[in-house]
Amino acid sequence: MKRLPLCILYVLEMVCGSVATHNTDTRYDYSLHLDPKGYYRFEWSVDYNRNTVLIRLTAKVTPSSWFAIGFSDYGQLTNADLVTFWTDTNNVHHFVDSHTNWDGILHADLKQDYHVTAVRSIQGGVVIEFLRLFDSHDVYDYQLDNGTTHLIYVESSIQSETPFGSDVTSIPHGLQRTQILKPDLPRIIFPDDTWTFDVLAPEVLVPAKETTYWWHTTVLPSLPSPHHIIKYEGVISEGSEEFVHHMEVFHCETAPGVEIPYFNGPGLSEGKPKGLGACRKVIGAWAMGAQAMVYPEEAGVPVGGPNSSRFALLEVHYNNPRKTAGHLDRSGIRFSVTSQLHQYEAGIMELGLEYTNKMAIPPRQNQFHLSGYCIGECTNVGLPSDGIKVFASQLHTHLTGKKTYTKHYRRGQELPDLNRDNHYSPHFQEIRALPQPVLIMPGDMLIHTCIYDTKTRPKATVGGFSISDEMCVNYIHYYPKTQLEVCKSSVETRTLDAFFAFINDSGLSTIKSNAGYRDKYTHVEWTPVTENVLEFMYATSPLSMQCNQSDGERFPGDWGHIPIPLF
């Protein structure tokens, strides 16, 4: 048996001696199961006055097992912050702040920063209540923030006096993602006349291909008087969890009585099928991991009334990398509506990079940065004089995104980040309520940045709609609604063409001048030199702006060859 240092043995004795064995009536605000079978139930509340998280863990385990739960940057079992629990042969509970090293070997922390408040046995398991600070200032402890948190657990049978020295990477384990530090917002009480309707796919046979955008036109319920959407949420068919990547419902902005052609089938990777161009206004959206979107009391999305079209378009992005055949899907979005109109009409705006193959990430990159700009000239023409208030944000990349954030500038001065996720996961893209609404004024600039990891990819990852391509977007939810719907940028075409010409003329790679950008990026021989030239080009190139109105047209102005903002 591996023996613990004397100082750690003392810590164990102190922790064991402080454990209460009674039940408490503490109520917790949030809960989830860490494993598919429900053996580990994790409940928590956040105390912002004391910068503390209160946790109750219900674990259905046998007395002959030990387990550990905790946090790591992206769900890995190495360099993880854990609390380890076991019951010894004398029926004494042990609860120890611990960690794993680079090799996944479990060690007890010298400094104990998880504090037990109660432990009790239940039939077939144990209930533990404990607390910890957001930041314990211990190098072995995970610092909690308001981004994505990767919760991990491991379980094994007791083989020796303590579990320390075990290689946790070789024993059963699991992962769940959530946001631990949820904002402390007032609970929204819905009006008595609130009711729901669903917009669902009509039994789609999911194509046996990696990426499909499926479009289905539908008719919304008859609403003779104006209503407000005050909540929406994803409705995922049983068994479709692995196929449905994201969904959107677009309202068709047409005059009453104007028919929209029926469509039900796979669409184009870009643009909409003929006759559906009017279906542009997003009234609901869902992505993997998203919870229900609840609007604040002062805002809602209008639907219904004598002057509103009843037509809508459901778009479902199916991700089927294994090319599974034969799966039927009826997923969609559920809307909660009321006739009691809120003060403001809410809107959704896109920030970041255009959906274009003008962007790319070289292969074998650990942290490659790409940024999209919403410049002050655009917000100046697109926002009302009193500005808008952003109350929620959904960050979005595809599979190689690891970190993403939106910076906010006013008159050259940096303000607090609009949103940030330092441990972003493309498998957990929820719409997050902000702790308080953020005021965006005309002339303000927003820079949205994504950081990518392509260490395992042998070729460049190009911007595009396929799940194997990349995106960099922040969908912000705000009020009052304006005509500014898209505020995104891309590298200027002339500069990008000059980059490929330089790479070719310098003998660094052979690039065909008449090839498309995707083909050109694929044929670059990626070396530290070509990677650095690409990064320099992205950092200095003039911008091409999408400063688009709700009808898809750009605001009047010259939106090309805009110098990249410098601070």
Coordinates of C-alpha atoms in Angstrom, one line a residue:
M1 CA 0.0 0.0 0.0
K2 CA 1.2 3.5 -0.9
R3 CA 1.5 5.4 2.4
L4 CA 0.4 9.0 2.8
P5 CA 2.6 11.7 4.2
L6 CA 2.0 12.4 7.9
C7 CA 0.5 15.8 7.2
I8 CA -2.1 14.3 4.9
L9 CA -3.0 11.6 7.5
Y10 CA -3.7 14.4 9.9
V11 CA -6.0 16.2 7.4
L12 CA -7.9 13.0 6.9
E13 CA -8.5 12.6 10.6
M14 CA -9.7 16.2 10.9
V15 CA -12.1 15.9 8.0
C16 CA -13.5 12.6 9.3
G17 CA -14.0 14.1 12.7
S18 CA -16.0 17.1 11.3
V19 CA -18.5 15.1 9.3
A20 CA -22.1 15.4 10.6
T21 CA -24.3 12.3 10.2
H22 CA -27.7 14.0 10.3
N23 CA -30.1 15.0 7.5
T24 CA -30.7 18.7 6.5
D25 CA -33.6 20.4 4.9
T26 CA -31.5 22.5 2.6
R27 CA -33.2 23.3 -0.7
Y28 CA -31.0 23.6 -3.8
D29 CA -31.7 25.7 -6.9
Y30 CA -30.3 23.4 -9.6
S31 CA -29.8 19.7 -10.2
L32 CA -28.6 17.2 -12.8
H33 CA -27.6 13.6 -13.1
L34 CA -23.9 13.0 -13.8
D35 CA -24.5 9.6 -15.4
P36 CA -27.1 8.1 -17.7
K37 CA -28.5 5.6 -15.1
G38 CA -29.0 8.3 -12.4
Y39 CA -26.6 6.9 -9.9
Y40 CA -25.0 10.3 -9.2
R41 CA -27.4 13.2 -8.6
F42 CA -25.6 16.6 -8.3
E43 CA -27.6 19.5 -6.7
W44 CA -26.3 23.0 -6.0
S45 CA -27.0 26.6 -5.1
V46 CA -24.8 29.6 -5.6
D47 CA -24.2 32.1 -2.8
Y48 CA -22.8 35.3 -4.4
N49 CA -22.5 37.1 -1.1
R50 CA -20.0 34.6 0.2
N51 CA -18.6 33.5 -3.3
T52 CA -19.5 30.0 -2.3
V53 CA -21.2 27.0 -4.0
L54 CA -23.3 24.7 -1.8
I55 CA -23.5 21.2 -3.1
R56 CA -25.5 18.0 -2.3
L57 CA -24.4 14.8 -4.0
T58 CA -26.5 11.7 -3.8
A59 CA -24.4 8.6 -4.9
K60 CA -25.9 5.2 -5.2
V61 CA -22.8 3.1 -4.5
T62 CA -21.9 0.1 -2.4
P63 CA -19.8 0.3 0.8
S64 CA -17.1 -1.6 -1.1
S65 CA -16.6 1.2 -3.6
W66 CA -14.9 4.6 -3.5
F67 CA -15.8 7.5 -5.8
A68 CA -14.6 11.0 -6.7
I69 CA -16.3 13.9 -8.4
G70 CA -15.0 17.2 -9.5
F71 CA -13.9 19.5 -12.3
S72 CA -11.4 19.7 -15.1
D73 CA -10.9 22.2 -18.0
Y74 CA -12.5 20.1 -20.7
G75 CA -13.6 16.9 -18.9
Q76 CA -10.3 15.1 -18.9
L77 CA -9.3 13.0 -16.0
T78 CA -5.7 14.3 -15.9
N79 CA -5.0 17.5 -13.9
A80 CA -8.5 17.3 -12.4
D81 CA -9.8 18.8 -9.2
L82 CA -11.7 16.1 -7.2
V83 CA -13.2 15.3 -3.9
T84 CA -12.8 11.6 -3.0
F85 CA -15.2 9.7 -0.7
W86 CA -15.0 6.2 0.7
T87 CA -16.1 4.3 3.9
D88 CA -13.5 2.2 5.6
T89 CA -13.9 -1.1 7.4
N90 CA -14.7 0.7 10.7
N91 CA -17.7 2.4 8.9
V92 CA -15.9 5.8 9.1
H93 CA -16.6 8.1 6.2
H94 CA -13.6 9.8 4.5
F95 CA -14.1 12.9 2.4
V96 CA -10.8 14.4 0.9
D97 CA -10.0 17.3 -1.3
S98 CA -7.8 15.7 -4.0
H99 CA -6.4 16.0 -7.5
T100 CA -4.9 14.0 -10.3
N101 CA -1.5 14.8 -12.0
W102 CA -0.6 14.7 -15.7
D103 CA -0.7 10.9 -15.6
G104 CA -4.1 10.7 -14.0
I105 CA -2.7 9.5 -10.6
L106 CA -4.9 10.4 -7.7
H107 CA -3.3 12.4 -4.8
A108 CA -4.7 14.1 -1.7
D109 CA -4.3 17.9 -1.5
L110 CA -2.2 19.3 1.3
K111 CA -4.8 22.1 1.6
Q112 CA -8.4 21.0 2.1
D113 CA -10.8 23.4 0.5
Y114 CA -14.0 21.3 0.2
H115 CA -15.9 21.5 3.5
V116 CA -18.5 18.9 4.5
T117 CA -21.7 20.0 6.2
A118 CA -23.5 16.6 6.4
V119 CA -23.3 13.0 5.5
R120 CA -26.0 10.3 5.8
S121 CA -26.4 6.8 4.5
I122 CA -29.4 5.9 2.4
Q123 CA -30.5 2.5 1.1
G124 CA -27.9 1.6 -1.6
G125 CA -25.8 4.8 -1.2
V126 CA -24.8 8.0 0.5
V127 CA -25.8 11.7 0.6
I128 CA -23.1 14.2 1.1
E129 CA -23.5 18.0 1.5
F130 CA -20.5 20.2 1.2
L131 CA -19.4 23.6 0.0
R132 CA -16.4 25.3 -1.6
L133 CA -15.4 28.8 -2.7
F134 CA -15.4 29.9 -6.3
D135 CA -11.7 30.4 -6.1
S136 CA -9.8 28.7 -3.2
H137 CA -6.4 30.1 -4.4
D138 CA -5.0 26.5 -4.4
V139 CA -3.1 25.5 -7.5
Y140 CA -4.7 22.0 -7.4
D141 CA -8.3 23.4 -7.2
Y142 CA -10.4 24.4 -10.2
Q143 CA -11.4 28.1 -10.3
L144 CA -15.1 28.3 -11.0
D145 CA -16.4 30.9 -13.4
N146 CA -19.7 31.6 -15.2
G147 CA -18.7 29.7 -18.4
T148 CA -19.1 26.0 -19.1
T149 CA -18.1 23.7 -16.2
H150 CA -17.1 20.1 -17.0
L151 CA -18.2 17.9 -14.1
I152 CA -16.5 14.5 -13.9
Y153 CA -16.9 11.4 -11.8
V154 CA -15.0 8.1 -11.2
E155 CA -15.9 5.0 -9.3
S156 CA -14.0 1.9 -8.4
S157 CA -13.9 -0.9 -5.8
I158 CA -11.7 -0.4 -2.7
Q159 CA -8.5 -2.3 -3.2
S160 CA -6.4 -0.8 -0.3
E161 CA -6.7 1.4 2.7
T162 CA -7.1 4.5 0.6
P163 CA -7.7 5.1 -3.1
F164 CA -4.7 7.5 -3.4
G165 CA -2.2 6.3 -5.9
S166 CA -4.9 4.9 -8.3
D167 CA -4.8 5.7 -12.0
V168 CA -8.2 7.1 -12.5
T169 CA -8.0 7.0 -16.3
S170 CA -8.2 3.2 -16.2
I171 CA -11.4 3.0 -14.1
P172 CA -15.1 3.7 -14.9
H173 CA -15.8 7.4 -15.3
G174 CA -18.2 9.9 -16.9
L175 CA -18.7 13.5 -17.8
Q176 CA -21.5 16.1 -17.6
R177 CA -21.5 19.7 -18.7
T178 CA -23.3 22.6 -17.0
Q179 CA -23.0 26.2 -15.9
I180 CA -22.3 26.1 -12.2
L181 CA -22.3 29.9 -11.6
K182 CA -25.6 30.7 -13.0
P183 CA -26.7 34.3 -12.6
D184 CA -28.9 35.2 -9.7
L185 CA -32.0 36.4 -11.5
P186 CA -35.6 36.8 -10.3
R187 CA -37.9 33.9 -11.2
I188 CA -40.2 34.8 -14.0
I189 CA -43.9 34.3 -13.3
F190 CA -45.9 33.6 -16.5
P191 CA -49.3 35.1 -17.0
D192 CA -52.3 32.9 -16.4
D193 CA -53.2 32.7 -20.1
T194 CA -49.8 31.3 -21.1
W195 CA -50.1 28.3 -23.4
T196 CA -47.8 26.3 -25.7
F197 CA -47.5 25.1 -29.2
D198 CA -44.8 23.0 -31.0
V199 CA -43.1 23.4 -34.4
L200 CA -41.8 19.9 -35.2
A201 CA -40.2 18.1 -38.1
P202 CA -42.7 15.7 -39.8
E203 CA -41.0 12.4 -39.3
V204 CA -37.8 13.1 -41.2
L205 CA -35.7 10.1 -42.3
V206 CA -32.3 11.5 -41.3
P207 CA -30.0 11.2 -44.4
A208 CA -27.0 8.9 -44.1
K209 CA -24.5 11.7 -44.6
E210 CA -22.4 13.8 -42.2
T211 CA -24.2 17.1 -42.5
T212 CA -27.8 17.9 -43.6
Y213 CA -29.8 21.1 -43.3
W214 CA -33.4 20.1 -43.4
W215 CA -36.1 22.6 -44.0
H216 CA -39.8 22.3 -43.3
T217 CA -42.5 25.0 -43.8
T218 CA -45.4 25.0 -41.5
V219 CA -48.4 27.0 -40.4
L220 CA -48.5 28.5 -36.9
P221 CA -51.7 28.3 -34.8
S222 CA -54.4 30.9 -35.5
L223 CA -53.8 33.9 -33.2
P224 CA -56.4 36.7 -34.1
S225 CA -54.9 39.1 -31.6
P226 CA -51.2 39.9 -31.1
H227 CA -49.3 37.6 -28.7
H228 CA -45.8 37.5 -27.3
I229 CA -43.5 34.5 -27.2
I230 CA -42.1 34.5 -23.6
K231 CA -40.3 31.2 -23.6
Y232 CA -39.1 28.5 -26.1
E233 CA -37.3 25.2 -25.7
G234 CA -36.0 22.3 -27.7
V235 CA -38.1 19.2 -28.1
I236 CA -35.8 16.3 -29.1
S237 CA -37.2 13.0 -30.2
E238 CA -36.1 10.0 -28.2
G239 CA -33.0 8.6 -29.8
S240 CA -32.3 11.8 -31.8
E241 CA -29.9 13.3 -29.2
E242 CA -26.8 12.3 -31.3
F243 CA -28.3 13.6 -34.6
V244 CA -29.8 17.0 -33.9
H245 CA -27.0 19.6 -33.8
H246 CA -29.1 22.8 -33.8
M247 CA -32.5 24.1 -34.9
E248 CA -34.0 27.4 -35.7
V249 CA -37.6 28.5 -36.5
F250 CA -37.9 31.5 -38.9
H251 CA -41.1 33.5 -39.1
C252 CA -42.0 34.3 -42.7
E253 CA -42.4 38.1 -43.0
T254 CA -45.0 38.4 -45.6
A255 CA -48.3 40.3 -46.0
P256 CA -51.4 38.6 -44.6
G257 CA -52.9 36.3 -47.2
V258 CA -49.6 35.8 -49.1
E259 CA -48.9 32.1 -49.4
I260 CA -45.5 30.5 -48.8
P261 CA -44.7 27.4 -50.9
Y262 CA -44.6 24.1 -49.0
F263 CA -41.2 22.6 -48.6
N264 CA -40.0 19.6 -46.8
G265 CA -36.6 18.3 -47.5
P266 CA -32.8 18.8 -47.4
G267 CA -31.8 22.3 -48.4
L268 CA -28.7 24.1 -49.6
S269 CA -25.7 24.6 -47.4
E270 CA -26.1 28.4 -48.0
G271 CA -29.3 30.3 -48.6
K272 CA -32.8 29.1 -48.6
P273 CA -34.9 27.2 -51.2
K274 CA -36.7 29.3 -53.8
G275 CA -39.7 31.2 -52.5
L276 CA -38.6 31.0 -48.8
G277 CA -36.4 34.1 -48.8
A278 CA -39.1 35.9 -46.7
C279 CA -38.6 33.4 -43.9
R280 CA -35.8 35.3 -42.1
K281 CA -36.9 36.4 -38.7
V282 CA -35.6 34.0 -36.0
I283 CA -38.3 33.4 -33.3
G284 CA -36.7 30.3 -31.7
A285 CA -33.4 28.5 -31.7
W286 CA -31.8 25.5 -30.0
A287 CA -28.4 23.9 -30.0
M288 CA -26.8 20.9 -28.2
G289 CA -27.0 21.3 -24.5
A290 CA -29.4 24.3 -24.5
Q291 CA -32.0 24.7 -21.8
A292 CA -35.2 26.7 -22.1
M293 CA -34.9 30.3 -23.2
V294 CA -37.1 32.5 -20.9
Y295 CA -37.5 36.1 -21.8
P296 CA -37.3 38.9 -19.1
E297 CA -40.6 40.4 -18.0
E298 CA -40.0 43.5 -20.0
A299 CA -39.5 41.8 -23.4
G300 CA -41.1 39.2 -25.8
V301 CA -41.2 38.2 -29.4
P302 CA -44.4 39.2 -31.3
V303 CA -46.5 36.5 -33.0
G304 CA -50.0 36.5 -34.3
G305 CA -52.5 39.3 -34.9
P306 CA -54.4 40.4 -38.0
N307 CA -51.3 41.7 -39.8
S308 CA -49.0 38.8 -39.1
S309 CA -48.3 35.9 -41.4
R310 CA -48.9 32.4 -40.0
F311 CA -46.2 30.8 -42.1
A312 CA -42.9 29.6 -40.5
L313 CA -39.9 27.6 -41.5
L314 CA -38.2 25.1 -39.3
E315 CA -34.5 24.4 -40.0
V316 CA -32.8 21.4 -38.4
H317 CA -29.1 20.8 -38.7
Y318 CA -28.5 17.0 -38.6
N319 CA -25.0 15.8 -37.7
N320 CA -24.5 12.2 -38.7
P321 CA -20.8 11.5 -38.8
R322 CA -21.3 7.7 -38.7
K323 CA -23.7 8.0 -41.6
T324 CA -26.3 6.0 -39.8
A325 CA -29.3 5.0 -42.0
G326 CA -33.0 4.5 -41.0
H327 CA -33.4 7.0 -38.1
L328 CA -36.7 8.9 -38.0
D329 CA -36.8 12.3 -36.3
R330 CA -39.6 14.6 -35.1
S331 CA -37.6 17.1 -33.2
G332 CA -38.5 20.8 -33.0
I333 CA -39.1 23.8 -30.8
R334 CA -41.9 24.4 -28.2
F335 CA -43.2 28.0 -27.8
S336 CA -44.9 29.5 -24.8
V337 CA -47.1 32.5 -25.6
T338 CA -49.3 35.0 -23.9
S339 CA -51.8 37.7 -25.0
Q340 CA -50.4 40.0 -22.3
L341 CA -47.8 41.9 -24.3
H342 CA -44.6 42.9 -22.7
Q343 CA -43.2 46.4 -22.9
Y344 CA -40.5 45.7 -25.6
E345 CA -40.1 43.6 -28.7
A346 CA -37.0 41.4 -28.4
G347 CA -34.6 40.7 -31.2
I348 CA -31.6 38.5 -32.1
M349 CA -28.4 39.8 -33.6
E350 CA -25.4 37.9 -35.0
L351 CA -21.9 39.0 -34.1
G352 CA -18.6 37.5 -35.1
L353 CA -17.3 36.1 -38.4
E354 CA -19.3 35.7 -41.6
Y355 CA -20.3 32.2 -42.7
T356 CA -17.5 32.0 -45.3
N357 CA -14.6 29.9 -46.5
K358 CA -12.4 33.0 -46.5
M359 CA -11.4 32.0 -42.9
A360 CA -9.4 28.9 -42.0
I361 CA -7.4 27.4 -39.1
P362 CA -4.2 25.6 -40.0
P363 CA -3.7 22.0 -38.9
R364 CA -2.0 20.9 -35.7
Q365 CA -2.7 24.2 -33.9
N366 CA -3.1 24.3 -30.1
Q367 CA -4.6 27.8 -29.8
F368 CA -5.4 29.6 -33.0
H369 CA -7.3 32.9 -32.7
L370 CA -9.9 34.2 -35.2
S371 CA -11.9 37.4 -34.5
G372 CA -15.0 39.0 -36.1
Y373 CA -15.8 42.7 -35.8
C374 CA -19.0 44.7 -35.2
I375 CA -17.6 48.1 -35.8
G376 CA -18.8 51.4 -34.4
E377 CA -19.8 52.7 -37.9
C378 CA -22.3 49.8 -38.1
T379 CA -23.8 50.2 -34.6
N380 CA -24.0 53.9 -35.2
V381 CA -26.4 53.5 -38.2
G382 CA -28.2 50.4 -36.8
L383 CA -29.0 51.1 -33.2
P384 CA -31.4 53.6 -31.7
S385 CA -30.1 56.7 -29.9
D386 CA -30.8 55.2 -26.5
G387 CA -29.1 51.9 -27.4
I388 CA -30.2 48.4 -26.8
K389 CA -30.0 46.1 -23.8
V390 CA -28.5 42.6 -24.3
F391 CA -30.0 40.1 -21.8
A392 CA -28.8 36.7 -23.2
S393 CA -26.1 35.3 -25.4
Q394 CA -25.4 32.1 -27.3
L395 CA -21.8 31.4 -28.3
H396 CA -21.3 29.1 -31.2
T397 CA -18.4 27.3 -32.9
H398 CA -18.2 23.8 -34.4
L399 CA -16.0 21.0 -33.2
T400 CA -12.6 22.6 -32.8
G401 CA -13.7 25.6 -30.7
K402 CA -12.2 25.6 -27.2
K403 CA -12.6 29.2 -25.9
T404 CA -14.7 32.2 -27.1
Y405 CA -15.5 35.7 -25.8
T406 CA -17.0 39.0 -26.9
K407 CA -15.2 42.2 -26.0
H408 CA -17.0 45.5 -25.7
Y409 CA -15.5 49.0 -26.5
R410 CA -16.9 52.5 -26.2
R411 CA -15.0 55.5 -27.5
G412 CA -11.8 53.4 -27.5
Q413 CA -12.2 52.3 -23.9
E414 CA -12.6 48.6 -23.1
L415 CA -15.7 47.7 -21.0
P416 CA -16.4 44.4 -19.3
D417 CA -16.8 41.4 -21.6
L418 CA -20.2 40.9 -23.0
N419 CA -19.9 37.2 -22.7
R420 CA -17.0 34.8 -22.2
D421 CA -16.5 31.0 -22.0
N422 CA -13.0 29.9 -21.1
H423 CA -13.9 26.2 -21.3
Y424 CA -16.3 26.2 -24.2
S425 CA -17.7 23.0 -25.5
P426 CA -19.4 22.7 -28.9
H427 CA -21.5 20.0 -27.3
F428 CA -23.0 22.4 -24.8
Q429 CA -24.2 25.5 -26.6
E430 CA -26.9 26.9 -24.3
I431 CA -28.4 30.4 -24.6
R432 CA -27.1 32.0 -21.4
A433 CA -28.9 34.8 -19.5
L434 CA -26.4 37.5 -18.5
P435 CA -26.1 38.5 -14.9
Q436 CA -27.6 41.9 -15.8
P437 CA -28.6 43.5 -19.1
V438 CA -25.6 45.1 -21.0
L439 CA -26.2 48.5 -22.7
I440 CA -24.9 48.7 -26.2
M441 CA -24.9 52.3 -27.5
P442 CA -24.6 53.6 -31.1
G443 CA -20.9 53.8 -31.9
D444 CA -19.9 50.9 -29.6
M445 CA -17.7 48.2 -31.0
L446 CA -18.0 44.5 -30.3
I447 CA -15.2 42.1 -31.1
H448 CA -16.0 38.4 -31.0
T449 CA -13.0 36.0 -30.7
C450 CA -12.8 32.2 -31.0
I451 CA -9.8 30.0 -30.1
Y452 CA -9.5 26.7 -31.9
D453 CA -7.6 23.5 -31.3
T454 CA -6.8 21.5 -34.4
K455 CA -3.9 19.4 -33.0
T456 CA -5.5 16.2 -34.4
R457 CA -6.4 17.5 -37.8
P458 CA -3.9 16.9 -40.7
K459 CA -5.5 19.5 -43.0
A460 CA -6.7 23.1 -42.7
T461 CA -10.2 23.6 -41.2
V462 CA -12.1 26.0 -43.4
G463 CA -15.1 28.2 -42.5
G464 CA -18.5 26.8 -43.6
F465 CA -21.7 25.1 -42.7
S466 CA -20.5 21.5 -42.3
I467 CA -19.9 20.2 -38.8
S468 CA -16.3 19.6 -39.9
D469 CA -16.0 23.2 -41.0
E470 CA -15.8 26.1 -38.5
M471 CA -17.8 29.1 -37.4
C472 CA -17.3 31.9 -34.9
V473 CA -20.6 33.6 -33.8
N474 CA -22.3 35.1 -30.9
Y475 CA -26.1 35.3 -31.1
I476 CA -27.2 38.1 -28.8
H477 CA -30.7 38.5 -27.5
Y478 CA -31.7 42.1 -26.8
Y479 CA -34.5 44.7 -26.6
P480 CA -35.9 46.9 -28.1
K481 CA -35.6 45.2 -31.5
T482 CA -33.9 47.2 -34.3
Q483 CA -33.4 46.6 -38.0
L484 CA -29.7 45.6 -37.4
E485 CA -29.7 41.8 -37.6
V486 CA -26.2 40.9 -38.7
C487 CA -23.0 42.7 -37.6
K488 CA -20.1 40.5 -38.7
S489 CA -16.9 40.7 -40.7
S490 CA -14.5 38.8 -42.9
V491 CA -11.1 39.3 -44.3
E492 CA -11.1 41.5 -47.4
T493 CA -11.0 39.5 -50.6
R494 CA -8.2 41.4 -52.2
T495 CA -5.9 40.9 -49.2
L496 CA -6.7 37.2 -49.0
D497 CA -6.0 36.8 -52.8
A498 CA -2.7 38.6 -52.2
F499 CA -1.9 36.2 -49.3
F500 CA -2.3 33.1 -51.6
A501 CA -0.3 34.8 -54.4
F502 CA 2.5 35.5 -52.0
I503 CA 2.5 31.9 -50.7
N504 CA 2.7 30.7 -54.3
D505 CA 5.2 33.2 -55.7
S506 CA 7.5 32.7 -52.7
G507 CA 7.7 29.0 -53.4
L508 CA 6.1 28.1 -50.0
S509 CA 3.3 26.2 -51.7
T510 CA 1.8 25.6 -55.1
I511 CA -1.6 27.4 -55.3
K512 CA -3.8 27.5 -58.4
S513 CA -4.9 31.1 -58.9
N514 CA -8.3 30.0 -60.3
A515 CA -9.1 27.6 -57.5
G516 CA -11.7 28.3 -54.8
Y517 CA -10.6 29.4 -51.3
R518 CA -11.4 26.0 -49.8
D519 CA -9.1 24.3 -52.3
K520 CA -6.4 27.0 -51.9
Y521 CA -6.3 26.5 -48.1
T522 CA -6.1 22.7 -48.6
H523 CA -3.1 23.0 -50.8
V524 CA -1.1 25.3 -48.5
E525 CA 2.0 23.5 -47.1
W526 CA 1.5 24.4 -43.5
T527 CA 4.8 25.3 -41.7
P528 CA 5.6 27.8 -39.0
V529 CA 6.3 30.3 -41.8
T530 CA 3.0 30.0 -43.6
E531 CA 1.1 29.8 -40.3
N532 CA 2.7 33.1 -39.1
V533 CA 2.0 34.8 -42.5
L534 CA -1.7 33.8 -42.2
E535 CA -2.0 35.0 -38.6
F536 CA -0.4 38.3 -39.6
M537 CA -2.7 38.7 -42.6
Y538 CA -5.8 38.1 -40.4
A539 CA -4.5 40.6 -37.8
T540 CA -3.8 43.4 -40.2
S541 CA -6.1 42.9 -43.2
P542 CA -8.9 45.5 -43.9
L543 CA -12.4 44.2 -43.2
S544 CA -15.3 43.4 -45.3
M545 CA -18.4 44.1 -43.2
Q546 CA -21.9 42.6 -43.1
C547 CA -23.9 45.4 -41.6
N548 CA -27.2 43.9 -42.5
Q549 CA -30.8 44.8 -42.0
S550 CA -33.6 42.4 -41.2
D551 CA -34.5 42.0 -44.9
G552 CA -30.9 40.9 -45.7
E553 CA -29.8 44.1 -47.3
R554 CA -26.9 46.1 -46.0
F555 CA -27.4 49.4 -44.4
P556 CA -26.4 52.3 -46.8
G557 CA -22.6 52.9 -46.7
D558 CA -19.3 51.6 -47.8
W559 CA -18.7 48.4 -45.9
G560 CA -15.5 47.3 -47.8
H561 CA -11.8 48.0 -47.2
I562 CA -12.4 49.1 -43.6
P563 CA -9.1 49.3 -41.6
I564 CA -9.0 46.9 -38.7
P565 CA -9.5 48.8 -35.4
L566 CA -6.4 49.4 -33.3
F567 CA -6.2 50.2 -29.6

